[in-house]
Amino acid sequence: MNPEALSRQIALIEALLFVSKEPVEPGRIMEFLGLDDIEEFEKVLAVMEKDQLLDRPERGLMLKRSGGGLQLVTKPDLHDELKQFFTIKQATKLTIASLETLSIIAYRQPATLTEISLMRGVNSTGPVKNLLQKKLIKITGRKQVPGLPALYATTPEFLVYFGLNNLSELPSLEELTELFEEKEQPSLFK
Amino acid sequence: MNPEALSRQIALIEALLFVSKEPVEPGRIMEFLGLDDIEEFEKVLAVMEKDQLLDRPERGLMLKRSGGGLQLVTKPDLHDELKQFFTIKQATKLTIASLETLSIIAYRQPATLTEISLMRGVNSTGPVKNLLQKKLIKITGRKQVPGLPALYATTPEFLVYFGLNNLSELPSLEELTELFEEKEQPSLFK
Amino acid sequence: METEFSGYQVQTEYFEGPLDLLLHLIRKNKMNIIEVRLSQITNEYLAYLEGKRGLNPSRESEFLMTAATLIYIKSRSLLPKPENMDDDSPEKQLIHTLIEYEKIQKISRMLREMEYTELLLWRRLEMNESFANREYELKEVSAFQLAEIFFDIVKKKEYEQFLEIPSKNYSIATKQEELLALLAHSGYLDFSEYISKLDSIEELVVSFFTLLEMVKRHLLIAVQEQLFGTISLYRNEPGKLEN
């Protein structure tokens, strides 16, 4: 293979592994590069790995074979620094269950666990607990019905998270209906 | 900076940009690398970009500044091959209706749905909804007029999508006119 | 030159709306937008409407409303000369809107080119990961999405309780009763809102003719309160429009 073609193939492998979030099967890459011979492909990979990645201290990545495929990953000696960088501002994740629960509380507040569970169609004890821990909701009182269930409402932290000044800034259901229910306008010209 | 330290910094920048999903603010990287001087940081970036990326045909990536941050992206000349490899279309292009709506919001922000519909001469509920879902616009508040209509503005994702660092990089209307009047007016219609 | 803006062109299979069509006619006739006499292109505009050539099919009510405005402008121009076109004449207003719309088209074209450049660059993890694992990052969730989620829940609920609507037969007589009942209830009817809520073409056609019939028989008054505003329908009560 001439050096130019080799460079181009290495660049392509890097780009496609970069874009893929999952390991890519070597067979797919070979087909893509028009290579029939596994040995030839291995040679390309060896050049890429050795000359471009491992032996270059200015590179932060390396090739990894895993899950039946090839993947670009960061070099292990950078682990500590990367961990430090990414834990500083690691975003907390809300599950879809928590988001659904939160949306019901935001729009229906105050709401009881039973009301939430009924609307979602599943027991919502877990997400309510989770939201309480994250301080996105709080108990504001008790509903005057048998069992005196707790009433949940959103907190000031909730507003901060979602960048709202006050609850009235939440899009209204009318606005949403308008936005979501626009049907294809019927044609007058048919 | 000695060559070893420089290599290490470049490797770290590559690794952390590789792991990050979104553009990373230069300030955060500088802090992480222990650099105070923006010029010094720019020098590191220049070495990284030129020696490691652009001038190397065997590299498939390049540095990109957008949305107020740094990002690793694939080189543009690999687009066709990547598109072919991933078969899924990488991203749907915006419709004309969405582009027009976005033009108004970008230059008028914040703007209400009514203002947008009036300027376009057609109801713009559909494109506004579409842009909200694509996160290219967001609700920033309510206009203090009857009905308290939602006010729409562009998001950081808007900047990233169009490769801008900030809104001031959008050409002014005067510049735009010049831009288009030098060329022969292309027909928009078949 | 043609290919440079091909991205913008490909999707322009039809005119986005009345302004798009008007600008096209102005350019086609090599008119200057500042000095254009809209009455001169009214016929061409109407010809497009009749031929339905390249009109965005979901925007017909807006095309029609502008047609009404153009006819009005034309009828004014046929009257004994008004000394000056005052600044808030419908023609001046429409021209102003057109000038603004032309800018929007320019910006759109620029954004299209920027989009094109950016789409050549591939970023990591673009495969919509957050939807694959049904998790949103809190940081990225907007109030809008929260509302969207709630809306989905409500919709799902409504759907569960939804029974099939039996198909109806529409007649002008029953439609008229329905419209009068609606008007008695809310005082007026927003034309485009009303037609957008109809279930079938059949109902739409019947409604449209019923409305026309009622306007003709002076049971209803149709008012367009501002240029490009929607058409409002009122019951014709004595004294209603006299002030």
XYZ file of C-alpha atoms in Angstrom, chain C residues 37-230:
194
model
C -47.796 48.405 -6.932
C -49.406 45.342 -5.454
C -52.546 45.843 -7.478
C -50.484 44.984 -10.556
C -49.622 41.504 -9.372
C -52.965 40.674 -7.841
C -54.144 38.809 -10.917
C -51.011 36.725 -11.072
C -51.338 35.915 -7.402
C -54.905 34.803 -7.896
C -53.899 32.741 -10.919
C -51.439 30.846 -8.721
C -54.141 30.222 -6.191
C -56.461 28.921 -8.811
C -53.829 26.750 -10.391
C -52.587 25.628 -6.966
C -49.121 25.574 -8.448
C -46.491 24.979 -5.798
C -48.501 26.226 -2.872
C -47.763 24.786 0.517
C -50.914 22.726 0.978
C -51.095 23.302 4.706
C -51.134 27.076 4.325
C -54.206 27.603 2.201
C -56.187 29.697 4.624
C -53.254 32.123 4.798
C -52.948 32.270 1.017
C -56.666 33.018 0.879
C -56.490 35.745 3.491
C -53.754 37.501 1.569
C -55.804 37.123 -1.593
C -58.603 38.960 0.174
C -56.191 41.717 1.188
C -54.877 42.027 -2.370
C -58.372 42.261 -3.782
C -59.145 44.939 -1.244
C -55.994 46.856 -2.173
C -56.858 46.565 -5.826
C -60.398 47.750 -5.274
C -59.061 50.774 -3.394
C -56.699 51.576 -6.235
C -59.644 51.630 -8.628
C -61.468 54.214 -6.568
C -61.096 57.868 -7.473
C -57.498 58.675 -6.609
C -56.830 59.026 -2.940
C -54.316 61.897 -2.722
C -51.613 59.983 -0.914
C -51.171 56.461 0.170
C -51.154 56.986 3.886
C -48.646 55.076 5.930
C -51.068 52.651 7.449
C -52.830 51.811 4.220
C -53.079 48.074 3.721
C -50.737 48.336 0.777
C -48.017 50.125 2.737
C -48.344 47.614 5.534
C -48.103 44.663 3.221
C -45.065 46.122 1.475
C -43.411 46.709 4.808
C -44.062 43.095 5.757
C -42.603 41.984 2.432
C -39.434 43.980 2.955
C -39.010 42.394 6.365
C -39.743 38.972 4.959
C -37.098 39.409 2.307
C -34.557 39.895 5.085
C -35.766 36.724 6.752
C -35.170 34.836 3.532
C -31.638 36.203 3.367
C -30.899 35.165 6.914
C -32.393 31.751 6.251
C -30.126 31.296 3.287
C -27.116 32.192 5.360
C -28.148 29.796 8.125
C -28.622 27.081 5.528
C -25.045 27.558 4.339
C -23.732 27.525 7.887
C -25.710 24.391 8.580
C -24.256 22.759 5.510
C -20.695 23.500 6.615
C -21.369 22.173 10.089
C -23.063 19.006 8.947
C -19.813 17.954 7.296
C -18.240 17.692 10.727
C -19.163 14.685 12.775
C -19.215 14.795 16.516
C -19.147 11.973 18.979
C -22.162 10.219 20.371
C -24.588 11.759 17.980
C -26.715 8.677 17.908
C -29.235 10.063 20.336
C -27.945 8.213 23.316
C -30.180 9.952 25.785
C -33.230 8.561 24.073
C -31.838 5.084 23.705
C -31.521 4.562 27.433
C -34.536 6.676 28.307
C -32.563 8.905 30.590
C -32.230 12.622 30.399
C -29.429 14.503 31.952
C -30.874 16.928 34.407
C -28.599 19.620 33.130
C -30.063 19.309 29.690
C -33.712 19.144 30.579
C -35.584 22.342 29.951
C -38.859 23.434 31.395
C -40.256 22.786 27.965
C -39.307 19.136 28.088
C -40.785 18.771 31.518
C -44.005 20.203 30.172
C -43.766 17.907 27.179
C -43.484 14.892 29.451
C -46.512 15.959 31.427
C -48.410 16.563 28.240
C -47.614 13.024 27.083
C -48.970 11.620 30.328
C -52.170 13.593 30.029
C -52.560 12.575 26.403
C -52.056 8.919 27.251
C -54.751 9.220 29.894
C -57.136 10.874 27.519
C -56.471 8.226 24.940
C -57.318 5.468 27.381
C -60.683 7.026 27.982
C -61.260 7.759 24.375
C -64.050 6.005 22.587
C -64.370 5.822 18.871
C -66.276 8.731 17.439
C -69.048 7.548 15.158
C -68.854 9.030 11.680
C -71.299 11.844 11.129
C -73.255 13.133 8.261
C -72.852 16.812 7.788
C -75.487 19.056 6.373
C -75.562 22.804 5.958
C -78.635 23.029 8.160
C -77.110 21.193 11.117
C -73.802 22.940 10.614
C -75.538 26.295 10.752
C -77.222 25.380 14.012
C -73.928 24.230 15.444
C -72.203 27.444 14.420
C -74.933 29.618 15.840
C -74.745 27.679 19.089
C -70.997 28.178 19.184
C -71.389 31.881 18.525
C -74.082 32.213 21.146
C -71.659 30.683 23.581
C -68.449 32.561 22.881
C -69.614 35.590 20.905
C -67.214 35.078 18.055
C -65.392 32.413 16.120
C -61.800 32.372 14.973
C -61.988 31.153 11.402
C -58.638 29.385 11.055
C -58.836 27.937 14.532
C -62.261 26.582 13.766
C -61.341 24.921 10.494
C -58.169 23.469 11.957
C -60.239 21.570 14.499
C -62.473 19.848 11.994
C -62.134 16.113 11.619
C -62.614 15.514 7.932
C -62.441 17.173 4.577
C -66.138 16.545 4.295
C -66.906 18.471 7.446
C -64.542 21.191 6.356
C -66.208 21.657 3.003
C -69.681 21.688 4.523
C -68.553 24.171 7.188
C -66.911 26.409 4.683
C -70.013 26.620 2.516
C -72.221 27.067 5.534
C -70.091 30.010 6.628
C -70.162 31.531 3.162
C -73.902 31.082 3.022
C -74.383 32.656 6.441
C -72.203 35.632 5.536
C -74.095 36.054 2.312
C -77.397 36.032 4.146
C -76.050 38.539 6.656
C -76.384 36.138 9.556
C -72.650 36.481 10.161
C -70.089 39.210 9.834
C -66.531 38.280 8.930
C -63.871 40.660 10.195
C -60.136 40.619 9.690
C -58.944 42.877 12.426
C -55.413 43.297 11.171
C -53.376 42.391 8.204
C -52.521 38.711 8.472
C -54.674 38.537 11.539
C -57.109 35.721 11.610
